[in-house]
C-alpha cells in the first residue's frame, strides 16, 4: 500500500462546477497535509496546508481533513480552465523534514 | 525577494557519467530539500540540508549526495548515472521548525540519461 494515494484521473469538470480531489494516507500518525498544484512542465506550487480535522477555506479552495478515516480532500469552487493542472497531495514527515507525495490527480476544466 | 533558482534547466548525460545540479534558496530560507520527480509521478524526497548538514534522507542510494554552503545554496551530485535517473530534479527551500514542510520549489532541472 502506498503511503499517500490519489486517483490519477483525469478528472473532468465543466467550468463553474465544483472539483473534488481526494487523497488517502496509510500512516495514522500523520499530522500535516499539503496540496500542491503543478502545471504541465512546471514545478509544484503550494495551494494550502491543513493540520486539524475539519475544513480550511482559502478563497475558492477548501481543504478537508478526516484523520479517523485517513483522507484529505481539496474542493475547488467555481472551477476555471486555468485550474487545469495536476494536484499533488502530500503528508508532512513526523520529523518535519520531508514530504511524502501522492502520484497526483490531473484535473481538466472544460469551458 | 528572490525565489528558488536552479541550474541548469535541462541537461543530457550518458550512463555512467556524473552530474551536479545547483540550487539557490529563497531569501531567508536556510533549509534546502531535493526531490526527484519521474514522468507522471509525484516528487520523491531525496534529502534535506540544514546548517550545512544532511538532515534526513529518503530511499536513495549513496551515489546521490549533496552539499549545502554557508549562503544556504546547495548542490545535488549523482554519480554513475543510470537510465532510471532520468527525471525532473526539484530543489525546495523552507524555514526551519514548524515551517519546514512549507516548501517553495524551484523550476527544476530536467535530466535525461541516454
PDB file of C-alpha atoms in Angstrom, chain A residues 20-107:
ATOM      1  CA  UNK A  20     -13.416  17.448  -5.687  1.00  0.00           C
ATOM      2  CA  UNK A  21      -9.979  15.903  -5.360  1.00  0.00           C
ATOM      3  CA  UNK A  22      -9.338  13.123  -2.876  1.00  0.00           C
ATOM      4  CA  UNK A  23      -6.324  11.620  -1.175  1.00  0.00           C
ATOM      5  CA  UNK A  24      -5.896   8.792   1.334  1.00  0.00           C
ATOM      6  CA  UNK A  25      -2.920   8.029   3.532  1.00  0.00           C
ATOM      7  CA  UNK A  26      -1.759   4.994   5.456  1.00  0.00           C
ATOM      8  CA  UNK A  27       0.169   6.395   8.449  1.00  0.00           C
ATOM      9  CA  UNK A  28      -2.304   7.200  11.237  1.00  0.00           C
ATOM     10  CA  UNK A  29       0.368   9.295  12.932  1.00  0.00           C
ATOM     11  CA  UNK A  30       0.467  11.825  10.084  1.00  0.00           C
ATOM     12  CA  UNK A  31      -0.106  15.334  11.374  1.00  0.00           C
ATOM     13  CA  UNK A  32       0.115  17.701   8.414  1.00  0.00           C
ATOM     14  CA  UNK A  33      -1.120  17.635   4.866  1.00  0.00           C
ATOM     15  CA  UNK A  34      -0.410  19.770   1.851  1.00  0.00           C
ATOM     16  CA  UNK A  35      -1.980  20.393  -1.527  1.00  0.00           C
ATOM     17  CA  UNK A  36       0.247  21.499  -4.385  1.00  0.00           C
ATOM     18  CA  UNK A  37      -0.758  22.428  -7.922  1.00  0.00           C
ATOM     19  CA  UNK A  38       1.564  21.577 -10.793  1.00  0.00           C
ATOM     20  CA  UNK A  39       1.050  22.846 -14.313  1.00  0.00           C
ATOM     21  CA  UNK A  40       2.494  20.755 -17.106  1.00  0.00           C
ATOM     22  CA  UNK A  41       6.255  21.265 -17.323  1.00  0.00           C
ATOM     23  CA  UNK A  42       6.340  23.483 -14.227  1.00  0.00           C
ATOM     24  CA  UNK A  43       7.229  22.999 -10.589  1.00  0.00           C
ATOM     25  CA  UNK A  44       4.684  22.430  -7.795  1.00  0.00           C
ATOM     26  CA  UNK A  45       3.082  25.467  -6.148  1.00  0.00           C
ATOM     27  CA  UNK A  46       1.627  25.307  -2.652  1.00  0.00           C
ATOM     28  CA  UNK A  47      -2.135  25.849  -2.551  1.00  0.00           C
ATOM     29  CA  UNK A  48      -2.729  25.256   1.135  1.00  0.00           C
ATOM     30  CA  UNK A  49      -1.926  23.071   4.112  1.00  0.00           C
ATOM     31  CA  UNK A  50      -4.070  21.644   6.887  1.00  0.00           C
ATOM     32  CA  UNK A  51      -3.205  20.234  10.288  1.00  0.00           C
ATOM     33  CA  UNK A  52      -6.539  19.927  12.093  1.00  0.00           C
ATOM     34  CA  UNK A  53      -9.610  17.834  11.444  1.00  0.00           C
ATOM     35  CA  UNK A  54     -12.323  19.679   9.592  1.00  0.00           C
ATOM     36  CA  UNK A  55     -12.353  22.267   6.849  1.00  0.00           C
ATOM     37  CA  UNK A  56      -9.973  25.062   5.977  1.00  0.00           C
ATOM     38  CA  UNK A  57     -11.004  27.608   3.374  1.00  0.00           C
ATOM     39  CA  UNK A  58      -8.881  29.934   1.270  1.00  0.00           C
ATOM     40  CA  UNK A  59     -10.707  31.750  -1.490  1.00  0.00           C
ATOM     41  CA  UNK A  60     -12.146  29.215  -3.932  1.00  0.00           C
ATOM     42  CA  UNK A  61     -10.231  26.378  -2.273  1.00  0.00           C
ATOM     43  CA  UNK A  62     -11.322  24.282   0.714  1.00  0.00           C
ATOM     44  CA  UNK A  63      -9.186  21.549   2.224  1.00  0.00           C
ATOM     45  CA  UNK A  64     -10.891  18.901   4.318  1.00  0.00           C
ATOM     46  CA  UNK A  65      -9.122  16.539   6.705  1.00  0.00           C
ATOM     47  CA  UNK A  66     -10.613  13.465   8.370  1.00  0.00           C
ATOM     48  CA  UNK A  67      -7.962  11.745  10.461  1.00  0.00           C
ATOM     49  CA  UNK A  68     -10.283   8.956  11.617  1.00  0.00           C
ATOM     50  CA  UNK A  69     -10.911   7.921   8.022  1.00  0.00           C
ATOM     51  CA  UNK A  70      -7.389   8.892   6.884  1.00  0.00           C
ATOM     52  CA  UNK A  71      -8.397  11.034   3.972  1.00  0.00           C
ATOM     53  CA  UNK A  72      -7.781  14.554   2.796  1.00  0.00           C
ATOM     54  CA  UNK A  73      -9.696  16.323   0.087  1.00  0.00           C
ATOM     55  CA  UNK A  74      -9.481  19.552  -1.851  1.00  0.00           C
ATOM     56  CA  UNK A  75     -12.578  21.281  -3.191  1.00  0.00           C
ATOM     57  CA  UNK A  76     -12.266  23.914  -5.886  1.00  0.00           C
ATOM     58  CA  UNK A  77     -15.374  26.044  -6.272  1.00  0.00           C
ATOM     59  CA  UNK A  78     -16.279  27.846  -9.495  1.00  0.00           C
ATOM     60  CA  UNK A  79     -13.639  25.861 -11.406  1.00  0.00           C
ATOM     61  CA  UNK A  80     -11.907  27.749 -14.207  1.00  0.00           C
ATOM     62  CA  UNK A  81      -9.998  26.430 -17.232  1.00  0.00           C
ATOM     63  CA  UNK A  82      -6.876  27.913 -15.617  1.00  0.00           C
ATOM     64  CA  UNK A  83      -7.333  25.407 -12.772  1.00  0.00           C
ATOM     65  CA  UNK A  84      -6.500  22.600 -15.208  1.00  0.00           C
ATOM     66  CA  UNK A  85      -3.355  21.062 -13.737  1.00  0.00           C
ATOM     67  CA  UNK A  86      -2.118  18.112 -11.696  1.00  0.00           C
ATOM     68  CA  UNK A  87      -2.923  18.370  -7.994  1.00  0.00           C
ATOM     69  CA  UNK A  88      -0.476  16.739  -5.616  1.00  0.00           C
ATOM     70  CA  UNK A  89      -1.410  15.686  -2.101  1.00  0.00           C
ATOM     71  CA  UNK A  90       1.417  15.304   0.405  1.00  0.00           C
ATOM     72  CA  UNK A  91       1.783  14.450   4.053  1.00  0.00           C
ATOM     73  CA  UNK A  92       4.403  16.005   6.250  1.00  0.00           C
ATOM     74  CA  UNK A  93       7.054  13.837   7.861  1.00  0.00           C
ATOM     75  CA  UNK A  94       6.920  13.179  11.579  1.00  0.00           C
ATOM     76  CA  UNK A  95      10.442  14.540  11.893  1.00  0.00           C
ATOM     77  CA  UNK A  96       9.326  17.572   9.934  1.00  0.00           C
ATOM     78  CA  UNK A  97      11.962  17.120   7.309  1.00  0.00           C
ATOM     79  CA  UNK A  98      10.259  15.553   4.326  1.00  0.00           C
ATOM     80  CA  UNK A  99       7.050  15.447   2.372  1.00  0.00           C
ATOM     81  CA  UNK A 100       5.601  12.212   1.002  1.00  0.00           C
ATOM     82  CA  UNK A 101       3.659  12.916  -2.160  1.00  0.00           C
ATOM     83  CA  UNK A 102       0.923  11.016  -3.860  1.00  0.00           C
ATOM     84  CA  UNK A 103       1.070  10.466  -7.588  1.00  0.00           C
ATOM     85  CA  UNK A 104      -1.206  13.404  -8.319  1.00  0.00           C
ATOM     86  CA  UNK A 105      -4.639  13.814  -9.891  1.00  0.00           C
ATOM     87  CA  UNK A 106      -4.933  15.501 -13.262  1.00  0.00           C
ATOM     88  CA  UNK A 107      -7.830  17.954 -13.358  1.00  0.00           C
TER      89      UNK A 107
END
